[in-house]
mmCIF file of C-alpha atoms in Angstrom:
data_model
loop_
_atom_site.group_PDB
_atom_site.id
_atom_site.type_symbol
_atom_site.label_atom_id
_atom_site.label_comp_id
_atom_site.label_asym_id
_atom_site.label_seq_id
_atom_site.Cartn_x
_atom_site.Cartn_y
_atom_site.Cartn_z
ATOM 1 C CA MET A 707 -23.814 -5.037 -61.978
ATOM 2 C CA ARG A 708 -26.492 -4.159 -59.403
ATOM 3 C CA ARG A 709 -26.753 -7.803 -58.337
ATOM 4 C CA ARG A 710 -22.966 -7.931 -57.789
ATOM 5 C CA LEU A 711 -23.123 -4.857 -55.545
ATOM 6 C CA TRP A 712 -25.969 -6.276 -53.428
ATOM 7 C CA ALA A 713 -24.159 -9.617 -53.101
ATOM 8 C CA ALA A 714 -20.949 -7.906 -52.017
ATOM 9 C CA ALA A 715 -22.872 -5.815 -49.488
ATOM 10 C CA ALA A 716 -24.580 -8.924 -48.069
ATOM 11 C CA LEU A 717 -21.262 -10.717 -47.624
ATOM 12 C CA LEU A 718 -19.505 -7.752 -46.029
ATOM 13 C CA LEU A 719 -22.371 -7.084 -43.593
ATOM 14 C CA ALA A 720 -22.627 -10.749 -42.611
ATOM 15 C CA ILE A 721 -18.868 -11.053 -42.016
ATOM 16 C CA ALA A 722 -18.717 -7.811 -40.027
ATOM 17 C CA ALA A 723 -21.756 -8.709 -37.848
ATOM 18 C CA THR A 724 -20.439 -12.216 -37.165
ATOM 19 C CA ALA A 725 -16.970 -10.963 -36.232
ATOM 20 C CA LEU A 726 -18.430 -8.305 -33.908
ATOM 21 C CA ALA A 727 -20.726 -10.887 -32.256
ATOM 22 C CA ILE A 728 -17.752 -13.183 -31.565
ATOM 23 C CA VAL A 729 -15.738 -10.329 -30.053
ATOM 24 C CA LEU A 730 -18.649 -9.299 -27.821
ATOM 25 C CA ALA A 731 -19.266 -12.888 -26.699
ATOM 26 C CA ILE A 732 -15.608 -13.265 -25.655
ATOM 27 C CA GLN A 733 -15.529 -9.913 -23.856
ATOM 28 C CA ARG A 734 -18.819 -10.530 -22.015
ATOM 29 C CA PHE A 735 -18.254 -14.079 -20.829
ATOM 30 C CA PRO A 736 -19.961 -15.313 -18.690
ATOM 31 C CA ARG A 737 -22.624 -12.578 -18.672
ATOM 32 C CA GLY A 738 -23.215 -13.119 -22.363
ATOM 33 C CA LEU A 739 -24.241 -16.671 -21.478
ATOM 34 C CA SER A 740 -26.863 -15.252 -19.091
ATOM 35 C CA VAL A 741 -28.415 -13.303 -21.963
ATOM 36 C CA LEU A 742 -28.672 -16.495 -23.999
ATOM 37 C CA VAL A 743 -30.272 -18.342 -21.071
ATOM 38 C CA CYS A 744 -32.860 -15.565 -20.576
ATOM 39 C CA VAL A 745 -33.790 -15.566 -24.249
ATOM 40 C CA THR A 746 -34.075 -19.377 -24.304
ATOM 41 C CA LEU A 747 -36.262 -19.477 -21.188
ATOM 42 C CA ALA A 748 -38.426 -16.686 -22.615
ATOM 43 C CA ALA A 749 -38.985 -18.746 -25.764
ATOM 44 C CA VAL A 750 -39.916 -21.822 -23.696
ATOM 45 C CA ALA A 751 -42.349 -19.806 -21.553
ATOM 46 C CA ALA A 752 -43.945 -18.285 -24.664
ATOM 47 C CA TRP A 753 -44.357 -21.767 -26.195
ATOM 48 C CA TYR A 754 -46.145 -23.116 -23.141
ATOM 49 C CA ALA A 755 -48.270 -19.948 -22.942
ATOM 50 C CA LEU A 756 -49.569 -20.710 -26.433
ATOM 51 C CA GLN A 757 -50.838 -24.099 -25.270
ATOM 52 C CA ARG A 758 -52.883 -22.839 -22.301
ATOM 53 C CA ARG A 759 -55.826 -20.610 -21.479
ATOM 54 C CA GLY A 760 -56.800 -18.340 -18.622
ATOM 55 C CA PRO A 761 -54.439 -17.478 -15.735
ATOM 56 C CA GLY A 762 -51.836 -20.036 -16.838
ATOM 57 C CA ARG A 763 -51.416 -18.346 -20.215
ATOM 58 C CA ALA A 764 -51.207 -14.903 -18.638
ATOM 59 C CA LEU A 765 -48.562 -16.001 -16.095
ATOM 60 C CA LEU A 766 -46.383 -17.710 -18.680
ATOM 61 C CA ALA A 767 -46.701 -14.818 -21.131
ATOM 62 C CA GLY A 768 -45.743 -12.436 -18.330
ATOM 63 C CA ALA A 769 -42.726 -14.587 -17.464
ATOM 64 C CA ALA A 770 -41.626 -14.544 -21.111
ATOM 65 C CA CYS A 771 -41.833 -10.735 -21.164
ATOM 66 C CA VAL A 772 -39.864 -10.434 -17.913
ATOM 67 C CA LEU A 773 -37.141 -12.770 -19.190
ATOM 68 C CA LEU A 774 -36.837 -10.835 -22.447
ATOM 69 C CA ALA A 775 -36.656 -7.589 -20.489
ATOM 70 C CA GLY A 776 -33.951 -9.160 -18.339
ATOM 71 C CA ALA A 777 -31.935 -10.057 -21.443
ATOM 72 C CA VAL A 778 -32.220 -6.466 -22.676
ATOM 73 C CA ALA A 779 -31.232 -5.131 -19.242
ATOM 74 C CA LEU A 780 -28.122 -7.347 -19.172
ATOM 75 C CA VAL A 781 -27.096 -6.024 -22.575
ATOM 76 C CA ILE A 782 -27.557 -2.424 -21.377
ATOM 77 C CA LEU A 783 -25.669 -3.068 -18.128
ATOM 78 C CA GLU A 784 -22.706 -4.192 -20.158
ATOM 79 C CA GLY A 785 -22.401 -0.612 -21.292
ATOM 80 C CA LYS A 786 -22.236 -1.612 -24.959
ATOM 81 C CA PRO A 787 -25.815 -1.558 -26.219
ATOM 82 C CA LEU A 788 -24.695 0.244 -29.363
ATOM 83 C CA LEU A 789 -22.400 -2.620 -30.340
ATOM 84 C CA SER A 790 -25.182 -5.160 -29.746
ATOM 85 C CA ALA A 791 -27.512 -3.071 -31.870
ATOM 86 C CA LEU A 792 -24.876 -2.950 -34.602
ATOM 87 C CA VAL A 793 -24.720 -6.768 -34.650
ATOM 88 C CA LEU A 794 -28.486 -6.956 -35.109
ATOM 89 C CA VAL A 795 -28.550 -4.226 -37.745
ATOM 90 C CA GLY A 796 -25.676 -5.887 -39.592
ATOM 91 C CA LEU A 797 -27.420 -9.255 -39.732
ATOM 92 C CA LEU A 798 -30.739 -7.738 -40.826
ATOM 93 C CA GLY A 799 -28.911 -5.662 -43.417
ATOM 94 C CA ALA A 800 -27.155 -8.762 -44.734
ATOM 95 C CA VAL A 801 -30.478 -10.563 -45.173
ATOM 96 C CA ALA A 802 -32.008 -7.528 -46.928
ATOM 97 C CA ALA A 803 -29.019 -7.182 -49.262
ATOM 98 C CA ALA A 804 -29.099 -10.921 -50.036
ATOM 99 C CA ARG A 805 -32.797 -10.671 -50.928
ATOM 100 C CA ASN A 806 -31.991 -7.906 -53.404
ATOM 101 C CA ALA A 807 -29.098 -9.908 -54.829
ATOM 102 C CA TYR A 808 -31.523 -12.757 -55.557
ATOM 103 C CA ARG A 809 -34.258 -10.525 -56.953
ATOM 104 C CA THR A 810 -35.761 -12.420 -59.860
ATOM 105 C CA HIS A 811 -36.629 -11.326 -63.378
ATOM 106 C CA ILE A 812 -37.050 -13.979 -66.043
ATOM 107 C CA GLN A 813 -37.674 -13.262 -69.712
ATOM 108 C CA LEU A 814 -40.545 -15.553 -70.664
ATOM 109 C CA PRO A 815 -41.196 -16.716 -74.249
ATOM 110 C CA GLU A 816 -43.452 -14.293 -76.111
ATOM 111 C CA ALA A 817 -47.014 -15.458 -76.691
ATOM 112 C CA THR A 818 -49.699 -14.464 -79.186
ATOM 113 C CA PRO A 819 -52.278 -12.187 -77.523
ATOM 114 C CA PRO A 820 -55.782 -13.678 -77.277
ATOM 115 C CA ARG A 821 -58.410 -12.119 -79.574
ATOM 116 C CA HIS A 822 -61.256 -12.143 -77.037
ATOM 117 C CA PRO A 823 -59.841 -12.105 -73.498
ATOM 118 C CA VAL A 824 -62.262 -11.757 -70.585
ATOM 119 C CA LEU A 825 -61.507 -10.413 -67.107
ATOM 120 C CA PHE A 826 -63.648 -11.324 -64.109
ATOM 121 C CA TYR A 827 -63.248 -8.970 -61.172
ATOM 122 C CA ASN A 828 -64.569 -8.824 -57.635
ATOM 123 C CA PRO A 829 -65.013 -5.162 -56.631
ATOM 124 C CA LEU A 830 -64.884 -6.069 -52.915
ATOM 125 C CA SER A 831 -61.643 -8.087 -52.884
ATOM 126 C CA GLY A 832 -58.559 -6.608 -51.277
ATOM 127 C CA GLY A 833 -60.492 -3.745 -49.744
ATOM 128 C CA GLY A 834 -61.802 -2.639 -53.139
ATOM 129 C CA LYS A 835 -58.577 -2.730 -55.167
ATOM 130 C CA ALA A 836 -60.372 -3.309 -58.477
ATOM 131 C CA GLU A 837 -62.402 -0.124 -58.012
ATOM 132 C CA ARG A 838 -59.485 1.863 -56.610
ATOM 133 C CA PHE A 839 -57.249 1.068 -59.585
ATOM 134 C CA HIS A 840 -60.069 1.340 -62.167
ATOM 135 C CA VAL A 841 -59.368 -2.200 -63.350
ATOM 136 C CA ALA A 842 -62.471 -2.421 -65.575
ATOM 137 C CA GLU A 843 -61.609 0.798 -67.414
ATOM 138 C CA GLN A 844 -57.955 -0.194 -67.800
ATOM 139 C CA ALA A 845 -59.016 -3.617 -69.124
ATOM 140 C CA ARG A 846 -61.256 -2.063 -71.811
ATOM 141 C CA ARG A 847 -58.357 0.118 -72.966
ATOM 142 C CA ARG A 848 -56.402 -3.086 -73.604
ATOM 143 C CA GLY A 849 -59.221 -4.831 -75.456
ATOM 144 C CA ILE A 850 -60.125 -7.040 -72.483
ATOM 145 C CA GLU A 851 -63.819 -7.457 -71.675
ATOM 146 C CA PRO A 852 -64.446 -6.879 -67.935
ATOM 147 C CA ILE A 853 -67.221 -8.721 -66.089
ATOM 148 C CA GLU A 854 -68.071 -7.614 -62.542
ATOM 149 C CA LEU A 855 -68.991 -10.213 -59.939
ATOM 150 C CA ARG A 856 -72.042 -9.368 -57.870
ATOM 151 C CA HIS A 857 -73.304 -10.848 -54.632
ATOM 152 C CA GLY A 858 -74.788 -14.274 -55.257
ATOM 153 C CA ASP A 859 -73.127 -14.826 -58.655
ATOM 154 C CA ASP A 860 -71.814 -18.313 -59.466
ATOM 155 C CA LEU A 861 -68.313 -17.540 -60.712
ATOM 156 C CA GLU A 862 -67.725 -20.955 -62.286
ATOM 157 C CA ALA A 863 -71.004 -20.763 -64.213
ATOM 158 C CA LEU A 864 -70.149 -17.262 -65.445
ATOM 159 C CA VAL A 865 -66.699 -18.336 -66.633
ATOM 160 C CA ARG A 866 -68.026 -21.382 -68.462
ATOM 161 C CA ALA A 867 -70.697 -19.252 -70.131
ATOM 162 C CA GLU A 868 -68.047 -16.843 -71.437
ATOM 163 C CA VAL A 869 -65.993 -19.722 -72.806
ATOM 164 C CA ARG A 870 -69.053 -20.923 -74.700
ATOM 165 C CA ARG A 871 -69.445 -17.367 -76.069
ATOM 166 C CA GLY A 872 -65.933 -17.529 -77.496
ATOM 167 C CA ALA A 873 -63.571 -16.233 -74.795
ATOM 168 C CA ASP A 874 -60.032 -17.359 -75.668
ATOM 169 C CA GLY A 875 -58.253 -15.909 -72.622
ATOM 170 C CA LEU A 876 -59.395 -15.788 -68.969
ATOM 171 C CA ALA A 877 -58.206 -13.470 -66.195
ATOM 172 C CA MET A 878 -59.283 -12.997 -62.586
ATOM 173 C CA ALA A 879 -58.906 -9.939 -60.344
ATOM 174 C CA GLY A 880 -59.724 -11.167 -56.862
ATOM 175 C CA GLY A 881 -58.728 -13.530 -54.072
ATOM 176 C CA ASP A 882 -56.934 -16.844 -54.502
ATOM 177 C CA GLY A 883 -60.149 -18.857 -54.081
ATOM 178 C CA SER A 884 -61.588 -17.096 -57.131
ATOM 179 C CA GLN A 885 -58.274 -17.438 -58.977
ATOM 180 C CA ALA A 886 -58.520 -21.222 -58.539
ATOM 181 C CA ILE A 887 -61.963 -21.373 -60.167
ATOM 182 C CA VAL A 888 -60.939 -19.353 -63.222
ATOM 183 C CA ALA A 889 -57.638 -21.234 -63.505
ATOM 184 C CA MET A 890 -59.490 -24.573 -63.380
ATOM 185 C CA VAL A 891 -61.759 -23.647 -66.299
ATOM 186 C CA ALA A 892 -58.838 -22.204 -68.281
ATOM 187 C CA SER A 893 -56.857 -25.427 -67.833
ATOM 188 C CA GLU A 894 -59.800 -27.604 -68.895
ATOM 189 C CA HIS A 895 -60.081 -25.686 -72.190
ATOM 190 C CA ASP A 896 -56.322 -25.110 -72.649
ATOM 191 C CA LEU A 897 -56.820 -21.333 -72.575
ATOM 192 C CA PRO A 898 -54.250 -18.787 -71.379
ATOM 193 C CA TYR A 899 -54.883 -17.398 -67.903
ATOM 194 C CA ALA A 900 -53.752 -14.201 -66.192
ATOM 195 C CA CYS A 901 -53.653 -13.564 -62.437
ATOM 196 C CA ILE A 902 -54.482 -9.943 -61.568
ATOM 197 C CA PRO A 903 -53.354 -9.228 -57.965
ATOM 198 C CA ALA A 904 -56.486 -7.491 -56.670
ATOM 199 C CA GLY A 905 -56.988 -9.727 -53.617
ATOM 200 C CA THR A 906 -55.769 -9.189 -50.072
ATOM 201 C CA ARG A 907 -52.519 -11.171 -50.007
ATOM 202 C CA ASN A 908 -52.204 -12.520 -53.560
ATOM 203 C CA HIS A 909 -50.012 -15.503 -52.649
ATOM 204 C CA PHE A 910 -50.528 -17.199 -56.025
ATOM 205 C CA ALA A 911 -49.499 -14.032 -57.853
ATOM 206 C CA LEU A 912 -46.324 -13.818 -55.760
ATOM 207 C CA ASP A 913 -45.201 -17.362 -56.601
ATOM 208 C CA LEU A 914 -46.168 -16.984 -60.264
ATOM 209 C CA GLY A 915 -43.907 -13.945 -60.528
ATOM 210 C CA VAL A 916 -46.604 -11.271 -60.812
ATOM 211 C CA ASP A 917 -45.755 -7.946 -59.186
ATOM 212 C CA ARG A 918 -48.379 -7.655 -56.440
ATOM 213 C CA ASP A 919 -47.956 -3.865 -56.300
ATOM 214 C CA ASP A 920 -48.759 -3.410 -59.994
ATOM 215 C CA VAL A 921 -52.427 -4.316 -60.350
ATOM 216 C CA VAL A 922 -52.987 -2.413 -63.586
ATOM 217 C CA GLY A 923 -49.690 -3.490 -65.143
ATOM 218 C CA ALA A 924 -50.681 -7.148 -64.677
ATOM 219 C CA LEU A 925 -53.311 -6.622 -67.414
ATOM 220 C CA ASP A 926 -50.457 -6.330 -69.931
ATOM 221 C CA ALA A 927 -50.185 -10.101 -69.685
ATOM 222 C CA PHE A 928 -52.838 -10.322 -72.426
ATOM 223 C CA THR A 929 -51.369 -7.639 -74.682
ATOM 224 C CA CYS A 930 -47.618 -8.274 -74.692
ATOM 225 C CA GLY A 931 -46.983 -10.895 -72.026
ATOM 226 C CA GLY A 932 -44.929 -14.053 -71.997
ATOM 227 C CA GLU A 933 -46.170 -17.511 -71.119
ATOM 228 C CA ARG A 934 -45.167 -20.159 -68.593
ATOM 229 C CA VAL A 935 -46.838 -23.455 -67.722
ATOM 230 C CA VAL A 936 -47.518 -24.380 -64.091
ATOM 231 C CA ASP A 937 -49.216 -27.064 -62.023
ATOM 232 C CA LEU A 938 -52.584 -27.116 -60.319
ATOM 233 C CA ALA A 939 -53.595 -29.322 -57.396
ATOM 234 C CA GLU A 940 -56.876 -30.784 -56.235
ATOM 235 C CA VAL A 941 -58.511 -32.328 -53.193
ATOM 236 C CA ASN A 942 -61.595 -34.503 -53.625
ATOM 237 C CA GLY A 943 -62.053 -33.026 -57.097
ATOM 238 C CA ARG A 944 -61.761 -29.371 -56.009
ATOM 239 C CA VAL A 945 -58.893 -27.426 -57.601
ATOM 240 C CA PHE A 946 -56.631 -25.205 -55.498
ATOM 241 C CA VAL A 947 -53.736 -22.991 -56.526
ATOM 242 C CA ASN A 948 -51.952 -22.510 -53.173
ATOM 243 C CA ASN A 949 -52.687 -24.906 -50.332
ATOM 244 C CA VAL A 950 -55.136 -26.766 -48.142
ATOM 245 C CA SER A 951 -54.656 -26.351 -44.395
ATOM 246 C CA LEU A 952 -55.992 -28.925 -41.940
ATOM 247 C CA GLY A 953 -55.933 -28.820 -38.153
ATOM 248 C CA LEU A 954 -54.857 -25.646 -36.344
ATOM 249 C CA TYR A 955 -55.421 -22.951 -38.989
ATOM 250 C CA ALA A 956 -58.421 -24.729 -40.496
ATOM 251 C CA GLU A 957 -60.057 -24.941 -37.071
ATOM 252 C CA ALA A 958 -59.463 -21.210 -36.531
ATOM 253 C CA VAL A 959 -60.977 -20.041 -39.840
ATOM 254 C CA GLN A 960 -64.169 -21.983 -39.069
ATOM 255 C CA ARG A 961 -64.774 -20.041 -35.849
ATOM 256 C CA ALA A 962 -67.080 -17.070 -35.510
ATOM 257 C CA GLY A 963 -65.155 -13.819 -35.294
ATOM 258 C CA TYR A 964 -62.088 -15.033 -37.238
ATOM 259 C CA ARG A 965 -62.402 -12.328 -39.906
ATOM 260 C CA GLU A 966 -62.647 -9.594 -37.282
ATOM 261 C CA ALA A 967 -59.892 -10.874 -34.951
ATOM 262 C CA LYS A 968 -57.671 -13.343 -36.801
ATOM 263 C CA ILE A 969 -54.684 -13.400 -34.445
ATOM 264 C CA ARG A 970 -56.778 -13.700 -31.290
ATOM 265 C CA THR A 971 -58.919 -16.480 -32.784
ATOM 266 C CA LEU A 972 -55.845 -18.380 -33.938
ATOM 267 C CA MET A 973 -54.216 -18.053 -30.501
ATOM 268 C CA ASN A 974 -57.372 -19.324 -28.809
ATOM 269 C CA THR A 975 -57.402 -22.334 -31.139
ATOM 270 C CA VAL A 976 -53.852 -23.459 -30.294
ATOM 271 C CA PRO A 977 -54.681 -25.127 -26.927
ATOM 272 C CA ASP A 978 -57.398 -27.209 -28.585
ATOM 273 C CA VAL A 979 -54.890 -28.605 -31.061
ATOM 274 C CA ILE A 980 -51.518 -28.872 -29.296
ATOM 275 C CA GLY A 981 -52.263 -28.064 -25.634
ATOM 276 C CA PRO A 982 -52.034 -30.561 -22.736
ATOM 277 C CA ASP A 983 -55.822 -31.114 -22.804
ATOM 278 C CA ALA A 984 -56.088 -31.394 -26.569
ATOM 279 C CA GLU A 985 -57.733 -34.423 -28.115
ATOM 280 C CA PRO A 986 -55.491 -36.921 -29.932
ATOM 281 C CA PRO A 987 -54.816 -35.919 -33.563
ATOM 282 C CA TYR A 988 -57.652 -37.052 -35.826
ATOM 283 C CA LEU A 989 -55.767 -36.718 -39.145
ATOM 284 C CA HIS A 990 -54.057 -39.921 -40.286
ATOM 285 C CA TRP A 991 -52.341 -41.203 -43.402
ATOM 286 C CA GLY A 992 -50.374 -44.240 -44.435
ATOM 287 C CA ARG A 993 -50.837 -47.751 -43.114
ATOM 288 C CA GLN A 994 -49.780 -47.206 -39.509
ATOM 289 C CA ARG A 995 -52.439 -44.901 -38.048
ATOM 290 C CA SER A 996 -50.732 -44.819 -34.655
ATOM 291 C CA ASP A 997 -47.435 -43.572 -36.117
ATOM 292 C CA ASP A 998 -48.661 -41.294 -38.891
ATOM 293 C CA SER A 999 -50.856 -38.595 -37.399
ATOM 294 C CA GLY A 1000 -50.818 -34.823 -37.253
ATOM 295 C CA ALA A 1001 -52.256 -31.928 -35.267
ATOM 296 C CA ALA A 1002 -51.814 -29.465 -38.142
ATOM 297 C CA MET A 1003 -51.139 -30.120 -41.809
ATOM 298 C CA LEU A 1004 -50.482 -28.117 -44.972
ATOM 299 C CA VAL A 1005 -50.803 -29.732 -48.410
ATOM 300 C CA SER A 1006 -49.700 -27.390 -51.171
ATOM 301 C CA ASN A 1007 -49.475 -27.059 -54.923
ATOM 302 C CA ASN A 1008 -45.689 -27.673 -55.019
ATOM 303 C CA SER A 1009 -43.502 -27.296 -51.927
ATOM 304 C CA TYR A 1010 -43.078 -24.221 -49.749
ATOM 305 C CA ARG A 1011 -39.840 -23.093 -48.236
ATOM 306 C CA LEU A 1012 -40.430 -23.030 -44.499
ATOM 307 C CA GLY A 1013 -38.267 -21.568 -41.732
ATOM 308 C CA ARG A 1014 -35.557 -19.960 -43.883
ATOM 309 C CA ALA A 1015 -34.397 -16.362 -43.789
ATOM 310 C CA LEU A 1016 -34.496 -16.111 -47.571
ATOM 311 C CA GLY A 1017 -37.635 -17.096 -49.457
ATOM 312 C CA SER A 1018 -39.504 -18.421 -46.430
ATOM 313 C CA GLY A 1019 -43.204 -18.917 -47.089
ATOM 314 C CA THR A 1020 -42.842 -18.965 -50.880
ATOM 315 C CA ARG A 1021 -42.669 -21.767 -53.437
ATOM 316 C CA PRO A 1022 -39.481 -21.642 -55.542
ATOM 317 C CA GLN A 1023 -41.184 -23.605 -58.338
ATOM 318 C CA LEU A 1024 -44.728 -24.252 -59.480
ATOM 319 C CA ASP A 1025 -43.931 -26.803 -62.172
ATOM 320 C CA ARG A 1026 -42.241 -29.712 -60.342
ATOM 321 C CA GLY A 1027 -45.355 -31.886 -60.545
ATOM 322 C CA VAL A 1028 -45.533 -32.624 -56.804
ATOM 323 C CA LEU A 1029 -47.613 -31.834 -53.754
ATOM 324 C CA GLY A 1030 -45.793 -30.251 -50.834
ATOM 325 C CA ILE A 1031 -46.765 -31.797 -47.494
ATOM 326 C CA ALA A 1032 -45.877 -30.280 -44.118
ATOM 327 C CA VAL A 1033 -47.136 -31.776 -40.841
ATOM 328 C CA LEU A 1034 -46.926 -30.507 -37.268
ATOM 329 C CA GLY A 1035 -47.546 -33.475 -35.006
ATOM 330 C CA PRO A 1036 -46.147 -36.072 -32.625
ATOM 331 C CA THR A 1037 -42.793 -37.563 -33.577
ATOM 332 C CA ARG A 1038 -41.092 -40.477 -31.851
ATOM 333 C CA GLU A 1039 -37.498 -40.025 -30.731
ATOM 334 C CA ARG A 1040 -35.105 -42.306 -28.872
ATOM 335 C CA ARG A 1041 -33.516 -40.655 -25.823
ATOM 336 C CA ASN A 1042 -31.328 -42.488 -23.325
ATOM 337 C CA GLY A 1043 -32.476 -45.811 -24.717
ATOM 338 C CA ALA A 1044 -36.199 -44.989 -24.391
ATOM 339 C CA ARG A 1045 -38.653 -43.937 -27.095
ATOM 340 C CA LYS A 1046 -40.324 -40.611 -26.332
ATOM 341 C CA THR A 1047 -42.949 -38.584 -28.162
ATOM 342 C CA ALA A 1048 -42.316 -34.944 -29.026
ATOM 343 C CA LEU A 1049 -43.973 -32.321 -31.209
ATOM 344 C CA GLY A 1050 -42.117 -31.757 -34.451
ATOM 345 C CA MET A 1051 -42.387 -30.649 -38.064
ATOM 346 C CA ARG A 1052 -42.057 -33.015 -41.006
ATOM 347 C CA GLN A 1053 -41.976 -31.994 -44.652
ATOM 348 C CA TRP A 1054 -41.898 -34.058 -47.866
ATOM 349 C CA SER A 1055 -43.375 -34.180 -51.383
ATOM 350 C CA ALA A 1056 -45.496 -36.661 -53.320
ATOM 351 C CA GLN A 1057 -47.658 -36.780 -56.433
ATOM 352 C CA THR A 1058 -50.672 -38.119 -54.530
ATOM 353 C CA PHE A 1059 -51.620 -38.088 -50.859
ATOM 354 C CA GLU A 1060 -54.578 -39.383 -48.852
ATOM 355 C CA VAL A 1061 -55.710 -38.334 -45.375
ATOM 356 C CA GLU A 1062 -58.065 -40.417 -43.232
ATOM 357 C CA SER A 1063 -60.203 -39.188 -40.361
ATOM 358 C CA ASP A 1064 -62.969 -40.476 -38.136
ATOM 359 C CA ARG A 1065 -65.025 -37.298 -38.655
ATOM 360 C CA PRO A 1066 -65.653 -34.529 -41.239
ATOM 361 C CA VAL A 1067 -62.500 -32.446 -41.601
ATOM 362 C CA PRO A 1068 -62.459 -28.606 -41.344
ATOM 363 C CA ALA A 1069 -60.222 -27.258 -44.090
ATOM 364 C CA GLY A 1070 -58.929 -23.919 -45.289
ATOM 365 C CA ILE A 1071 -58.708 -24.169 -49.097
ATOM 366 C CA ASP A 1072 -56.809 -21.178 -50.502
ATOM 367 C CA GLY A 1073 -57.971 -19.323 -47.382
ATOM 368 C CA GLU A 1074 -61.660 -20.272 -47.653
ATOM 369 C CA ALA A 1075 -63.306 -22.269 -44.864
ATOM 370 C CA LEU A 1076 -64.900 -25.577 -45.849
ATOM 371 C CA VAL A 1077 -65.648 -28.955 -44.286
ATOM 372 C CA LEU A 1078 -64.607 -32.040 -46.290
ATOM 373 C CA ASP A 1079 -65.794 -35.617 -45.957
ATOM 374 C CA PRO A 1080 -62.983 -38.154 -45.487
ATOM 375 C CA PRO A 1081 -60.989 -39.622 -47.010
ATOM 376 C CA LEU A 1082 -59.262 -36.551 -48.426
ATOM 377 C CA ARG A 1083 -57.592 -37.467 -51.705
ATOM 378 C CA PHE A 1084 -55.008 -35.031 -52.998
ATOM 379 C CA CYS A 1085 -53.307 -35.117 -56.392
ATOM 380 C CA ILE A 1086 -51.252 -32.832 -58.610
ATOM 381 C CA ARG A 1087 -52.268 -31.802 -62.121
ATOM 382 C CA SER A 1088 -48.843 -31.487 -63.691
ATOM 383 C CA ARG A 1089 -48.298 -28.614 -66.151
ATOM 384 C CA ALA A 1090 -52.036 -28.030 -66.382
ATOM 385 C CA LEU A 1091 -52.207 -24.230 -66.648
ATOM 386 C CA ARG A 1092 -50.875 -21.800 -69.268
ATOM 387 C CA VAL A 1093 -50.122 -18.542 -67.441
ATOM 388 C CA ARG A 1094 -49.528 -15.184 -69.116
ATOM 389 C CA ILE A 1095 -47.367 -12.668 -67.235
ATOM 390 C CA ALA A 1096 -46.614 -9.030 -68.090
ATOM 391 C CA PRO A 1097 -43.060 -8.537 -69.420
ATOM 392 C CA GLN A 1098 -42.171 -5.967 -66.733
ATOM 393 C CA HIS A 1099 -43.017 -8.410 -63.913
ATOM 394 C CA PRO A 1100 -40.532 -10.910 -62.372
ATOM 395 C CA GLY A 1101 -41.939 -14.001 -64.128
ATOM 396 C CA ALA A 1102 -40.974 -16.403 -61.321
ATOM 397 C CA SER A 1103 -41.147 -16.797 -57.544
ATOM 398 C CA PRO A 1104 -38.920 -14.477 -55.470
ATOM 399 C CA SER A 1105 -37.151 -17.597 -54.173
ATOM 400 C CA ALA A 1106 -36.720 -19.253 -57.587
ATOM 401 C CA LEU A 1107 -32.968 -18.546 -57.740
ATOM 402 C CA GLU A 1108 -32.174 -18.963 -54.053
ATOM 403 C CA PRO A 1109 -30.126 -21.991 -52.918
ATOM 404 C CA ASP A 1110 -31.499 -24.345 -50.273
ATOM 405 C CA SER A 1111 -28.796 -24.274 -47.580
ATOM 406 C CA PRO A 1112 -26.987 -21.391 -45.805
ATOM 407 C CA LEU A 1113 -23.613 -22.579 -47.115
ATOM 408 C CA GLU A 1114 -24.945 -22.624 -50.666
ATOM 409 C CA VAL A 1115 -26.308 -19.097 -50.158
ATOM 410 C CA ILE A 1116 -22.869 -17.840 -49.077
ATOM 411 C CA GLY A 1117 -21.187 -19.577 -52.003
ATOM 412 C CA ALA A 1118 -23.673 -18.203 -54.510
ATOM 413 C CA LEU A 1119 -23.360 -14.672 -53.097
ATOM 414 C CA ALA A 1120 -19.576 -14.905 -53.433
ATOM 415 C CA LYS A 1121 -19.948 -15.939 -57.072
ATOM 416 C CA PHE A 1122 -22.352 -13.057 -57.698
ATOM 417 C CA ALA A 1123 -19.955 -10.588 -56.053
ATOM 418 C CA LEU A 1124 -16.989 -11.860 -58.104
ATOM 419 C CA GLY A 1125 -19.015 -11.742 -61.300
ATOM 420 C CA SER A 1126 -18.725 -15.448 -62.064
ATOM 421 C CA ARG A 1127 -22.538 -15.889 -62.316
#
């Protein structure tokens, strides 16, 4: 019933906002066109500002701000800022209501609790979440043996030692890099694994269907949880649970000061990768090196949804048995009979993927900075990991039920609202 109400609200808000926007556009013509031009020029100026340093960046960024301010001023001069605000609020409300309509909760098959589960926890991850939520104490109450990681410990060696001692269930409370190590060992021994969201962002937990706001509740995975089977991925023999970034982001995380000033470091890296003075892309794949190249690349354990209002930045599935590949780089287009090169995004999937380079490649593997020797060989380990998830948690990605196209979203919302799904 609740899903039907959210779906109906999303549809009504979207229809009302769209109708009001059309009325305003007709009433304001041609001044409404001026607003659109200002916003477009502001976006172009901001894009070129990203690619430059020094005075050029400052001038272009200033121009973008002035153009945006001009667009706002034109809206105010129309004397109907409230109506414009209502359009924006209506659209944002429609997206929020649609997200709630697609909120996921899947009942997973019950699984037998392990007799000797072991939890590894990093007390420093996520700003000290494990200590703040008393994870070790809560684990003992559930019959789970907690093992604290200390500076200098070899996590993989510790996990393998516990398996030899008889551990029949493995859990990790920490960042995604640590999750990958524990998940790798669990998959090798066909042991159940639980992801405890005690890291900073907990992307793997999100796409598994673990409630990232319920650190303690995630421990119930080993007492009364259900089980699902998901994929793992690897690059040059190293397992990862989320993704490997190459190019722009990977270059940024290698730089001194990234941890202290992430946004500023990333912005300062952009001109080196996609600016007018940037070197030619050094990442290549396929047979035609001149055609297949990229300035920034993301290879993921299953495909991400990118650039959508609903579910953007999440993976709807983790058991499709494919790598997700997204590349920002030069693309060749034919305009007015001539072939021109432009910067564009390409996205596809494959079971294996290989990247060539003429130099060692900086990489961000589940957020950790490394340098890999080429060639980089990626592959998917299909259905490699048995994951336990607490029964009160969603059990699947927040975008697992969301359709791929806007038209499909509208159709599905209508079915929800009418009670036919």
